[in-house]
Coordinates of C-alpha atoms and ligand atoms in Angstrom, one line a residue:
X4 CA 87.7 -9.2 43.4
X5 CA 88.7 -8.6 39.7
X6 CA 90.9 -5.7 39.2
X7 CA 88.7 -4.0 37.1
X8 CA 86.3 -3.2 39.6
X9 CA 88.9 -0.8 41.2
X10 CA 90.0 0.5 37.7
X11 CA 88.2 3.5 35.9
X12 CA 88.9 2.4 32.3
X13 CA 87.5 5.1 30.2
X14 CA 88.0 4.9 26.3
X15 CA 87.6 7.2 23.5
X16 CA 84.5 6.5 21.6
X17 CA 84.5 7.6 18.3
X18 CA 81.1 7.8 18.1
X19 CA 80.1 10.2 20.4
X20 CA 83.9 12.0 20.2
X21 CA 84.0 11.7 24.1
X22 CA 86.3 9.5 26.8
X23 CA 83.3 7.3 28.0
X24 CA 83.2 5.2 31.0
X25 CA 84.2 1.7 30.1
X26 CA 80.9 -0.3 31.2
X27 CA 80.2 -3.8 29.0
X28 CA 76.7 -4.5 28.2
X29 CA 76.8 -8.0 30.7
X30 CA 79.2 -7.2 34.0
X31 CA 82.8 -9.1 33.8
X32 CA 82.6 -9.6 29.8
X33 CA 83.7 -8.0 26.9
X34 CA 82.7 -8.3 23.3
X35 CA 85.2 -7.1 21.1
X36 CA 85.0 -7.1 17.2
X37 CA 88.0 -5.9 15.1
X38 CA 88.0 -5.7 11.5
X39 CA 90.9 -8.1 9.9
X40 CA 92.7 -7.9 6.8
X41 CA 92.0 -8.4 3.2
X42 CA 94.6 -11.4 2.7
X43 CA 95.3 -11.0 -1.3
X44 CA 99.0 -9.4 0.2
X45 CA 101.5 -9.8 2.3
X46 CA 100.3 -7.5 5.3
X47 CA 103.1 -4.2 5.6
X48 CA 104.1 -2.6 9.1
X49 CA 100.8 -0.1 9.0
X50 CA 98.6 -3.1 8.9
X51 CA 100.6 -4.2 12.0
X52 CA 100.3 -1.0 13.9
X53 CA 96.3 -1.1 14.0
X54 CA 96.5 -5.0 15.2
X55 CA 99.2 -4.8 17.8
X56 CA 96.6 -1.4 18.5
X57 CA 94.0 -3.6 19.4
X58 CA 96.3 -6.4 20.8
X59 CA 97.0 -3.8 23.6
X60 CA 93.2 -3.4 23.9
X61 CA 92.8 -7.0 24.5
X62 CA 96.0 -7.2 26.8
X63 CA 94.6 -4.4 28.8
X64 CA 91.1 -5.8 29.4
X65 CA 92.4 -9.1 30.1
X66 CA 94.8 -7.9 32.6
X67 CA 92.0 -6.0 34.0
X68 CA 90.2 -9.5 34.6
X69 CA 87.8 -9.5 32.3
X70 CA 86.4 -12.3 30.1
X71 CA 86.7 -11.4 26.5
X72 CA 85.7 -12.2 23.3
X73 CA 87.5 -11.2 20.6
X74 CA 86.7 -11.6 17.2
X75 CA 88.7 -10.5 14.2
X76 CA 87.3 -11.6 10.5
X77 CA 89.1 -12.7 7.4
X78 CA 88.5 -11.0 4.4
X79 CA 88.5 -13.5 1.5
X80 CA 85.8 -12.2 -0.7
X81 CA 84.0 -8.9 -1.4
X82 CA 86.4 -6.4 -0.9
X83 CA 86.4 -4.9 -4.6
X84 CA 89.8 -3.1 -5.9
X85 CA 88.4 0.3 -4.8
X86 CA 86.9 -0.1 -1.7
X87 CA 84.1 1.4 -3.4
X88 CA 81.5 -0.5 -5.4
X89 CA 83.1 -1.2 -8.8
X90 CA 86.5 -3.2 -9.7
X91 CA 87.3 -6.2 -9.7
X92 CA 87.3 -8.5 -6.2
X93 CA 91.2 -8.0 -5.1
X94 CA 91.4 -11.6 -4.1
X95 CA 90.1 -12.9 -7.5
X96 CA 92.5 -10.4 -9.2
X97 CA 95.9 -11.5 -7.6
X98 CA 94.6 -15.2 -8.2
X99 CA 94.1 -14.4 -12.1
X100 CA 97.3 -12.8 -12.2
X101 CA 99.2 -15.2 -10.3
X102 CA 97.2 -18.6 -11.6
X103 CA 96.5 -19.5 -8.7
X104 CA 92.9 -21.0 -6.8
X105 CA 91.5 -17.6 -4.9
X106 CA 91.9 -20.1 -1.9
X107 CA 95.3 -20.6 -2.4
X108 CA 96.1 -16.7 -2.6
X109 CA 93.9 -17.1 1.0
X110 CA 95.6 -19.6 2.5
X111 CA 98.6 -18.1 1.3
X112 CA 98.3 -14.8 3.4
X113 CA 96.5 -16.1 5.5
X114 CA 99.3 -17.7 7.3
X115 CA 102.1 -14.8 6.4
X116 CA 99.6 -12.5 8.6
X117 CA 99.9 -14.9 11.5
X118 CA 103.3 -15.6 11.3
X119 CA 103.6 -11.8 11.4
X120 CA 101.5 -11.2 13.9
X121 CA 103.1 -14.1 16.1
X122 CA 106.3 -12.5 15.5
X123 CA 105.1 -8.9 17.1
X124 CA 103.8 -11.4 19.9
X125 CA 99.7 -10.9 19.3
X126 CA 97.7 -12.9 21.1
X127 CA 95.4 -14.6 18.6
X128 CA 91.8 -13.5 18.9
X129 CA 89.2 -15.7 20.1
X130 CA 87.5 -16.5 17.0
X131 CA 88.4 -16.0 13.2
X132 CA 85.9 -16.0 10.9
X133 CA 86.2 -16.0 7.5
X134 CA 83.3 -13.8 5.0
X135 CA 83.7 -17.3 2.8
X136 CA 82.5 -18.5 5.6
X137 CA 79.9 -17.2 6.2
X138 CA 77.8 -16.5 3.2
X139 CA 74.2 -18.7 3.9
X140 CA 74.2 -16.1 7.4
X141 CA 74.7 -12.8 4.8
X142 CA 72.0 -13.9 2.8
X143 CA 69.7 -14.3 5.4
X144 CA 70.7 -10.8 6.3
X145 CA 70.0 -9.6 3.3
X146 CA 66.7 -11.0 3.4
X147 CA 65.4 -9.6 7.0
X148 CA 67.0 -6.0 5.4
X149 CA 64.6 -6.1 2.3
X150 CA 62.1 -7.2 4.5
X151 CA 62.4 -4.1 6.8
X152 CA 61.6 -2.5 3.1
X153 CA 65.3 -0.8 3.5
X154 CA 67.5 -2.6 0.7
X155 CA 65.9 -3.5 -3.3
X156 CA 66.6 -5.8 -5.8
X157 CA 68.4 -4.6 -9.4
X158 CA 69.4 -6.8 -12.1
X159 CA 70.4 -9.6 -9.7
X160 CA 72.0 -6.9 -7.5
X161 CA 70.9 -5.8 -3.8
X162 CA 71.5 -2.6 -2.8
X163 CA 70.7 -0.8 0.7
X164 CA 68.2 2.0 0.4
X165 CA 70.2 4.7 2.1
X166 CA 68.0 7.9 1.3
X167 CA 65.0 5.8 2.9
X168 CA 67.1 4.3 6.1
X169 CA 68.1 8.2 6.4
X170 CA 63.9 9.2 6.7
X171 CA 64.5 7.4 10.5
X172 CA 68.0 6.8 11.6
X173 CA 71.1 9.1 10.8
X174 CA 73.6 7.8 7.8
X175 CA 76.7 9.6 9.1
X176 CA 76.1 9.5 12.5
X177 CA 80.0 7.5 13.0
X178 CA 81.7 9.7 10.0
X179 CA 79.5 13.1 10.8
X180 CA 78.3 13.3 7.7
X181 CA 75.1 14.6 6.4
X182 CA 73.6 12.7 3.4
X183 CA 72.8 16.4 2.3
X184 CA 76.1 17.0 1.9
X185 CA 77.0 14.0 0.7
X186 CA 74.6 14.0 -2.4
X187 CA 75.5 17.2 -2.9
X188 CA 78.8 16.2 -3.6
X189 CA 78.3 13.5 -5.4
X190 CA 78.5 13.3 -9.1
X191 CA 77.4 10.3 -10.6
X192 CA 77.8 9.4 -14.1
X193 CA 74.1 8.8 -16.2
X194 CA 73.6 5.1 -16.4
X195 CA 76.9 4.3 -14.3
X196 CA 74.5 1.4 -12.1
X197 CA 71.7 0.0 -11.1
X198 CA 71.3 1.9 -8.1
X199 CA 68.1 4.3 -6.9
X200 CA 71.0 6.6 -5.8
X201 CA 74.7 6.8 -5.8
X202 CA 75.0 6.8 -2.1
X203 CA 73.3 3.4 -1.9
X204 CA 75.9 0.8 -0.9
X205 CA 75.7 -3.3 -2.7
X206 CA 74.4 -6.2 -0.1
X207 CA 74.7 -8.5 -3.0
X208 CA 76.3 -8.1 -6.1
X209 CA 76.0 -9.7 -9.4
X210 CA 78.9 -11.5 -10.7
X211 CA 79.9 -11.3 -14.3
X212 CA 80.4 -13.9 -16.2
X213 CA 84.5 -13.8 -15.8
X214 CA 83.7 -13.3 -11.7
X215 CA 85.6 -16.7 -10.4
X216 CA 84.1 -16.5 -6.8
X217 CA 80.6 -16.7 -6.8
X218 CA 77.8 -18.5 -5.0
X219 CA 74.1 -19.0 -5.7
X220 CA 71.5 -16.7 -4.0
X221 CA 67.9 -15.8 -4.0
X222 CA 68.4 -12.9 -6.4
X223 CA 70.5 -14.7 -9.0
X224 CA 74.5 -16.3 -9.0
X225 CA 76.6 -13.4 -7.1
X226 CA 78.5 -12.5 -3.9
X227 CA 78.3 -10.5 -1.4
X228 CA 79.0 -6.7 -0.8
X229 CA 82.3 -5.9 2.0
X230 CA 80.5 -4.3 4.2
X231 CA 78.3 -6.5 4.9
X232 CA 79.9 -9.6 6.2
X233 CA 81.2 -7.8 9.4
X234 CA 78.2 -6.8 10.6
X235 CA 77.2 -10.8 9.7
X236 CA 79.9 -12.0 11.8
X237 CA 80.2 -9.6 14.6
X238 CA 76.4 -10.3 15.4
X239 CA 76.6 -14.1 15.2
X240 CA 79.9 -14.2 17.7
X241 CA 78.4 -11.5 19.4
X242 CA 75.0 -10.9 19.8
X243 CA 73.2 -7.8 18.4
X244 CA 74.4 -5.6 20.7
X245 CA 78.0 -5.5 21.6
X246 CA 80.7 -3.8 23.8
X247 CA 83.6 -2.6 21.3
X248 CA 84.1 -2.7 17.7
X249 CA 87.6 -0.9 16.2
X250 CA 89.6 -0.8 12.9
X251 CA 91.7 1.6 11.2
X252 CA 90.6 4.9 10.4
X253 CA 90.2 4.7 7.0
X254 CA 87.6 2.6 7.6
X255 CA 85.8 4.5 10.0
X256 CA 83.8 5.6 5.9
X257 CA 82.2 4.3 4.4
X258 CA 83.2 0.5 5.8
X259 CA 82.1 1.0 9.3
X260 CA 79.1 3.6 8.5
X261 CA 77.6 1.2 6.2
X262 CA 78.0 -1.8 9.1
X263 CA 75.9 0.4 11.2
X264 CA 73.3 1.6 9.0
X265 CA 72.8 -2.6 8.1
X266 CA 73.6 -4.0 12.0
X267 CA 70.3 -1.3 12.7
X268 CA 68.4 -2.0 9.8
X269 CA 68.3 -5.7 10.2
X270 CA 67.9 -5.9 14.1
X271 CA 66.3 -3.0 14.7
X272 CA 69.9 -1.8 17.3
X273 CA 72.2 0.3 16.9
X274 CA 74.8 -2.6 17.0
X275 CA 78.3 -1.1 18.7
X276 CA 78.4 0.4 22.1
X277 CA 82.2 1.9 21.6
X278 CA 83.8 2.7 18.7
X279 CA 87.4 2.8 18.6
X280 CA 89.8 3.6 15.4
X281 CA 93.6 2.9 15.7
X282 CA 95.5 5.9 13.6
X283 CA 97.8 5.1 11.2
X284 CA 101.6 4.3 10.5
X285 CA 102.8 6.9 7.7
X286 CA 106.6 6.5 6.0
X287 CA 107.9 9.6 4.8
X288 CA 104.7 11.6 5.7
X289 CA 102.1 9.4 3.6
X290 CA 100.0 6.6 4.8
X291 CA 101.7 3.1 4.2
X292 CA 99.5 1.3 2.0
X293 CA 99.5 -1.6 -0.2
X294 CA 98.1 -0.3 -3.5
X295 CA 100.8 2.8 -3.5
X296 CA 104.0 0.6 -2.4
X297 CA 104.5 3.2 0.3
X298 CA 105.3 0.4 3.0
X299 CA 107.6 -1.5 4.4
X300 CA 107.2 -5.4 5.3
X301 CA 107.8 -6.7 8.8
X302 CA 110.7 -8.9 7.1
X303 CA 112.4 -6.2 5.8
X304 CA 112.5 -4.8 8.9
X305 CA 113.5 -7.9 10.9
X306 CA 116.4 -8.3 8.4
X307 CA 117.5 -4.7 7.5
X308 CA 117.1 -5.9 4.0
X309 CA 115.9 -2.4 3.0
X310 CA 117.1 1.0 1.8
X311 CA 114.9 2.5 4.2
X312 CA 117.1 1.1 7.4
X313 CA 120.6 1.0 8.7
X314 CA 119.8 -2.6 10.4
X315 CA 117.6 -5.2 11.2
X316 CA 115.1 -4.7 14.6
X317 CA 113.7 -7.7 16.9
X318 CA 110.2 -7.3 16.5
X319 CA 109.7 -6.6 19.9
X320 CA 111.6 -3.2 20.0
X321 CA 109.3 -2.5 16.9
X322 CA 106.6 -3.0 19.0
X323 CA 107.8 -1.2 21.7
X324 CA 108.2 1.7 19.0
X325 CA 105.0 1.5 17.7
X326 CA 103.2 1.3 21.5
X327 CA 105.3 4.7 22.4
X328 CA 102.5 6.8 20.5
X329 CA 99.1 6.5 21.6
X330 CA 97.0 4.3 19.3
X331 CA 95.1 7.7 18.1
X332 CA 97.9 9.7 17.4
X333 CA 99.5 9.1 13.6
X334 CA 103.0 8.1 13.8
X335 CA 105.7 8.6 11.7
X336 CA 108.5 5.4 10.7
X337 CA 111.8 6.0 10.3
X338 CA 115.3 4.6 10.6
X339 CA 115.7 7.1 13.8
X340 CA 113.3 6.6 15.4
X341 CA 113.8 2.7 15.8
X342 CA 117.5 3.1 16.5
X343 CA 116.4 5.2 19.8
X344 CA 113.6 3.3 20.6
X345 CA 115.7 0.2 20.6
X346 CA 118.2 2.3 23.7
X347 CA 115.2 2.6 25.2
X348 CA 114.1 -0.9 25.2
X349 CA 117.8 -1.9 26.5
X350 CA 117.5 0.6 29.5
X351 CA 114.0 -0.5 30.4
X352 CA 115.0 -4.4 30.2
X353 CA 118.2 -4.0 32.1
X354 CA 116.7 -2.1 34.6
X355 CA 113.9 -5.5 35.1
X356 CA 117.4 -7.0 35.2
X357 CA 119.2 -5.1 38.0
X358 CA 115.8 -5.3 40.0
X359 CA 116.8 -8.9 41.1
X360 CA 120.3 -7.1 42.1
X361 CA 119.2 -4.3 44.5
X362 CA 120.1 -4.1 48.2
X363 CA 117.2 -3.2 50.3
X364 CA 116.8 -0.6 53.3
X365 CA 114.5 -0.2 56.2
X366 CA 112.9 2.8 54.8
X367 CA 112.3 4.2 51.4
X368 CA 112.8 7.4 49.8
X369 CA 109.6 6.9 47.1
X370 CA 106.2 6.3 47.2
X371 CA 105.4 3.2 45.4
X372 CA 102.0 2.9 45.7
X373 CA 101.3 5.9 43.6
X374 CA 103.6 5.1 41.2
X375 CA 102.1 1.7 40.9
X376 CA 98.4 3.4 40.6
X377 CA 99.8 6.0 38.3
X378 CA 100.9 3.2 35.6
X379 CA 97.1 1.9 35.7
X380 CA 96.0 5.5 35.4
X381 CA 97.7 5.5 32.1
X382 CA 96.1 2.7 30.8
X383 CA 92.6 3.7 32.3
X384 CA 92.7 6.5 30.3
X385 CA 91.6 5.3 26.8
X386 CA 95.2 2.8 26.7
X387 CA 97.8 5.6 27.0
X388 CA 100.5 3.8 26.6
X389 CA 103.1 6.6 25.9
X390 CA 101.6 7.5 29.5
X391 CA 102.8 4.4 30.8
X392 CA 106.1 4.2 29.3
X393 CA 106.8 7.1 30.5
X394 CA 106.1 6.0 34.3
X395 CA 108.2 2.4 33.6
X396 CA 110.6 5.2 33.0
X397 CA 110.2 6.5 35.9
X398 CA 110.9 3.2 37.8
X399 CA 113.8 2.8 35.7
X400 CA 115.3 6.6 37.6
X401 CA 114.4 4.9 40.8
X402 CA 116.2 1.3 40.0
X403 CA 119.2 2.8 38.9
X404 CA 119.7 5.2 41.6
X405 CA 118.9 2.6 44.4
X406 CA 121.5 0.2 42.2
X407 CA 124.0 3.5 43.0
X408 CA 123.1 3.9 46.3
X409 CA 121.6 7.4 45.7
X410 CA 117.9 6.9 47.3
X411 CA 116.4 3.9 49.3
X412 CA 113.8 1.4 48.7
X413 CA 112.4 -1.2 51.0
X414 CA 112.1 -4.6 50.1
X415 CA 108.2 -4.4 49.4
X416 CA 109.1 -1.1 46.9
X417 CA 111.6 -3.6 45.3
X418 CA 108.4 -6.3 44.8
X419 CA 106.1 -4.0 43.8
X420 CA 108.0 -2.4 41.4
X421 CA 108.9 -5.9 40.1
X422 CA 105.1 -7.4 39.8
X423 CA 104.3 -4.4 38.0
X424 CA 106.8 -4.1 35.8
X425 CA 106.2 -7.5 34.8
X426 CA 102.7 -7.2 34.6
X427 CA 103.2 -3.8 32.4
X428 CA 106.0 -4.8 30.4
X429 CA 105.4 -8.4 29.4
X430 CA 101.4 -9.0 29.8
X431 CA 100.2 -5.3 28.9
X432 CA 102.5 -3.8 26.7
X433 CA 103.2 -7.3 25.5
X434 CA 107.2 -7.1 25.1
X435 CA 109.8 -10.0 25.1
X436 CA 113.0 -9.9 26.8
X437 CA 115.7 -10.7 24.7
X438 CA 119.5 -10.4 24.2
X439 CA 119.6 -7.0 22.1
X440 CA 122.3 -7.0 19.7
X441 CA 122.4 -3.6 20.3
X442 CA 123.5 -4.2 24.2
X443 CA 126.2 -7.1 22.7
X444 CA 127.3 -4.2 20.1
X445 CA 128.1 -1.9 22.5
X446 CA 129.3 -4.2 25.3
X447 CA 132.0 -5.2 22.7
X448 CA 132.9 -2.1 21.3
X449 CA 133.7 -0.7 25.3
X450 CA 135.3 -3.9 24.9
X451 CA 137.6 -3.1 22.5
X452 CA 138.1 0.0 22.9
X453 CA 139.7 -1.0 26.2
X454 CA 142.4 -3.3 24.7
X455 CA 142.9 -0.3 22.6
X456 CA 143.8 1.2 25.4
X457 CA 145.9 -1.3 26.8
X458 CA 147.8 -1.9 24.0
X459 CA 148.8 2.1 23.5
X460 CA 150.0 1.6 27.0
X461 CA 152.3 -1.3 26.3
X462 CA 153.4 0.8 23.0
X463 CA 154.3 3.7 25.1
X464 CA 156.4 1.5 27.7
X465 CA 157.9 0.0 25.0
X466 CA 156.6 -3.6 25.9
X467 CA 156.0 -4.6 22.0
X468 CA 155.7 -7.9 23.3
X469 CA 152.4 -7.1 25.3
X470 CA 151.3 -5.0 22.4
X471 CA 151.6 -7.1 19.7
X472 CA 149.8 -10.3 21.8
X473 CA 147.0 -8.0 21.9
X474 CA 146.4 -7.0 18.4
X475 CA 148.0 -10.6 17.4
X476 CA 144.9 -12.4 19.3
X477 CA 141.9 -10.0 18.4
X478 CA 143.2 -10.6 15.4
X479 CA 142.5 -14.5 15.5
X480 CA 139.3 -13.4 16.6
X481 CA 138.3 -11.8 13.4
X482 CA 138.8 -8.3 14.8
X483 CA 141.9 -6.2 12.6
X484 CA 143.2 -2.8 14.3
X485 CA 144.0 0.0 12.6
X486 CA 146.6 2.6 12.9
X487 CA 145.9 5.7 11.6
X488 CA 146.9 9.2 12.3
X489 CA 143.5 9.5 13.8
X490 CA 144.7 6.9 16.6
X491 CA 143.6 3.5 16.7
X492 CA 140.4 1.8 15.0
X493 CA 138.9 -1.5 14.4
X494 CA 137.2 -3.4 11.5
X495 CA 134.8 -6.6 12.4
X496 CA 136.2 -9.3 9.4
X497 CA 133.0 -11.3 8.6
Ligands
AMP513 P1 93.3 -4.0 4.8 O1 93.9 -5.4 4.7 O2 93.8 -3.1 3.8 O3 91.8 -4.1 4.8 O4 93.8 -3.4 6.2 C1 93.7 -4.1 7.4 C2 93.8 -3.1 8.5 O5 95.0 -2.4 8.5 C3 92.6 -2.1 8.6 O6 92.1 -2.0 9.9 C4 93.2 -0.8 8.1 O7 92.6 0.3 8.7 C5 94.6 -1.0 8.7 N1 95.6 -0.2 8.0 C6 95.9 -0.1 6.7 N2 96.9 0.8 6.4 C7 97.3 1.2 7.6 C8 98.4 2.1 8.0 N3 99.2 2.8 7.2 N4 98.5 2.4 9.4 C9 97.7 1.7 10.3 N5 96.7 0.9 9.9 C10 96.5 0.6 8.6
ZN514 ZN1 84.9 -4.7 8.8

């Protein structure tokens, strides 16, 4: 039996602003749709946040036994400077400026958000498509939308007739907006576009002359409009009708609005069954974003090569940072707030370590069957994982005080606790052990710090001999002491 038919997964659908109960459309299998970045950048550590968000997601429903799909898109074309309608397409810009092919900018960061995302240890989603890709399939879309009589043709442009989609279904029913209120606060400048009414949103737009990516379509040489080419590619890989379809929050409007408004319009379905949004990573208060340079890359962070940090951090303890707020919560980088995650990591990976060290006794002073229940309780309840943490925490109470001899624990608490750390650590939580510089660091500080010792001693019984072999010799190893009036200190030579 799958473990999910003993789990009650419930997660937060932004849609109806409730914790649902997780049940996919066909029993055992999950459709999962994820919008993926615009690659005209190198992707910053917000852009990370929202993907190792969702890699939990996957992770989780995985874990849970479940078949999933999991598609995640490439933006390569359409996404105009201003996420709006207007500006120039963001790939084609940093092509001009750079002199490059657009497909070379694409290819280019393309594989940097990969090599990223490998880094953070993301499981790669089940299938990538690319909007490039997948432009004959928009068309047609476009087509069976004028057809339904709820998109027009202007000056080679194809917009979606919002006002008369509104007469039926409900334009704001994701954001909770009311198209009253949104024409009301509109203010549209006389002659600005082609459009029936500002809140109208492009299919298809013409491209100017000076437009480099452009492709032939019934209504004239063009390309097509952002939001449509996830709804394209979500229904192809997914059907119609699908289980879970998340993002960021920014682009819970107008991106993912307008994906419902067309995914209903063109097959008649309201096309996403949960709607999830991942909250996002702010540095000093403010969103991190790309167009306002308030970010900080993943390689800046893996080197320390930054202003902004004291060190470098292994990506997984930057994971492990990020997965200690709950994917809804915004969350706040800072130099601090690695430094303790990363002691945390340490204690949570030693204590996996000392698990394989433990004596065992005939009886057991916790119960380890609830704890075990109370870590998939966490995740049940719309991916908690500061929940969970929080209960590998509590293990780590338990391991250390059986590893001192202060309670108990039987030989089955000592395998539960093992599989499920594993299982929560590694395949969930999707973690990597590794050698922490931060564990070396202060292993050879206590280290020295007890030669220090040993040397005052040998000063103090006048056994120079013994002292000066000691500073002599961590000398040779690149480590100079210091005499000062303070006592004794120590400087690393590189
Ligand atoms: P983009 O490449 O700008 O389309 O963004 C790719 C994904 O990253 C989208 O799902 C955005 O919502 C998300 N994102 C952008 N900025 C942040 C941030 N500061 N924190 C979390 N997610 C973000
Ligand atoms: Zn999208």
């Amino acid at each position: 039996m799958a473990l999910y038919e003993n789990q009650d997964l419930k997660i937060y659908n932004s849609l109806t602003g409730e914790k649902e109960t997780f049940k996919p459309i066909t029993k055992g299998h999950v459709g999962m749709y994820v919008c993926g970045p615009t690659v005209y950048n190198k992707v910053h550590l917000g852009n990370c946040r929202t993907f190792i968000s969702f890699d939990l997601v996957f992770r989780y429903l995985k874990h849970l036994g479940y078949k999933v799909r999991y598609v995640r898109n490439i933006t390569d074309a359409g996404h105009l400077e201003n996420d709006a309608e207007e500006g120039e397409d963001r790939i084609a810009k940093k092509a001009r400026l750079e002199e490059l092919e657009p497909m070379e900018v694409v290819q280019m960061y393309t594989v940097d958000f990969h090599n990223t995302l490998q880094k953070f240890n993301n499981i790669p989603p089940s299938i990538e498509p690319t909007a490039t890709g997948h432009i004959v399939e928009q068309i047609e879309t476009i087509k069976k939308i004028i057809d339904k009589g709820l998109a027009y043709e202007s000056n080679g442009n194809v917009y979606f007739d919002v006002l008369k989609y509104n007469e039926n279904e409900h334009y704001g029913i994701l954001s909770k907006r009311k198209l009253e209120d949104l024409i009301a606060n509109t203010r549209e400048l006389a002659g600005q576009s082609h459009k029936k009414n500002p809140q109208d949103f492009a299919l298809w737009k013409k491209a100017e002359p000076q437009h480099i990516m452009r492709w032939p379509s019934p209504w004239g040489t063009g390309f097509p409009g952002w939001h449509l080419e996830c709804t394209v590619m979500s229904s192809k890989y997914l059907g119609e009708e699908f289980d879970i379809h998340g993002g960021g929050m920014d682009l819970k409007f107008p991106h993912h609005e307008c994906e419902i408004a067309q995914g209903t319009a063109a097959n008649g379905k309201n096309p996403v069954r949960y709607w999830m949004h991942a909250n996002m990573l702010t540095l000093n208060g403010k969103k991190m974003a790309k167009s306002t340079g308030n970010n900080i890359l993943p390689e800046e962070l893996f080197s320390g090569n930054s202003d902004k940090l004291s060190k470098g951090f292994h990506p997984s303890v930057v994971r492990f940072f990020m997965l200690q707020a709950n994917y809804r919560s915004v969350l706040d980088f800072s130099d601090e707030a690695l430094l303790a995650a990363e002691k945390g990591f340490d204690r949570l990976m030693q204590a996996i370590e000392y698990l394989d060290t433990l004596s065992t006794s005939n009886s057991s002073d916790i119960d380890i069957n609830s704890w075990k229940q109370s870590c998939y309780d966490a995740m049940n309840d719309d991916f908690n994982s500061p929940v969970l943490i929080a209960q590998l925490f509590e293990a780590v109470k338990h391991i250390n005080a059986c590893k001192h001899h202060k309670i108990k624990l039987t030989a089955n608490d000592i395998s539960v606790l093992k599989a499920t750390m594993n299982a929560m650590c590694f395949d969930v939580l999707g973690l990597e052990h590794f050698e922490s510089d931060s564990n070396n660091n202060e292993v050879q500080d206590e280290l020295i710090q007890l030669l220090i010792e040993l040397r005052n001693e040998a000063r103090a019984n006048k056994d120079f001999a013994q002292s000066d072999k000691i500073r002599d010799q961590l000398k040779a190893m690149n480590i100079q002491l210091k005499d000062t009036s303070e006592g004794t200190t120590y400087d690393i030579i590189a």
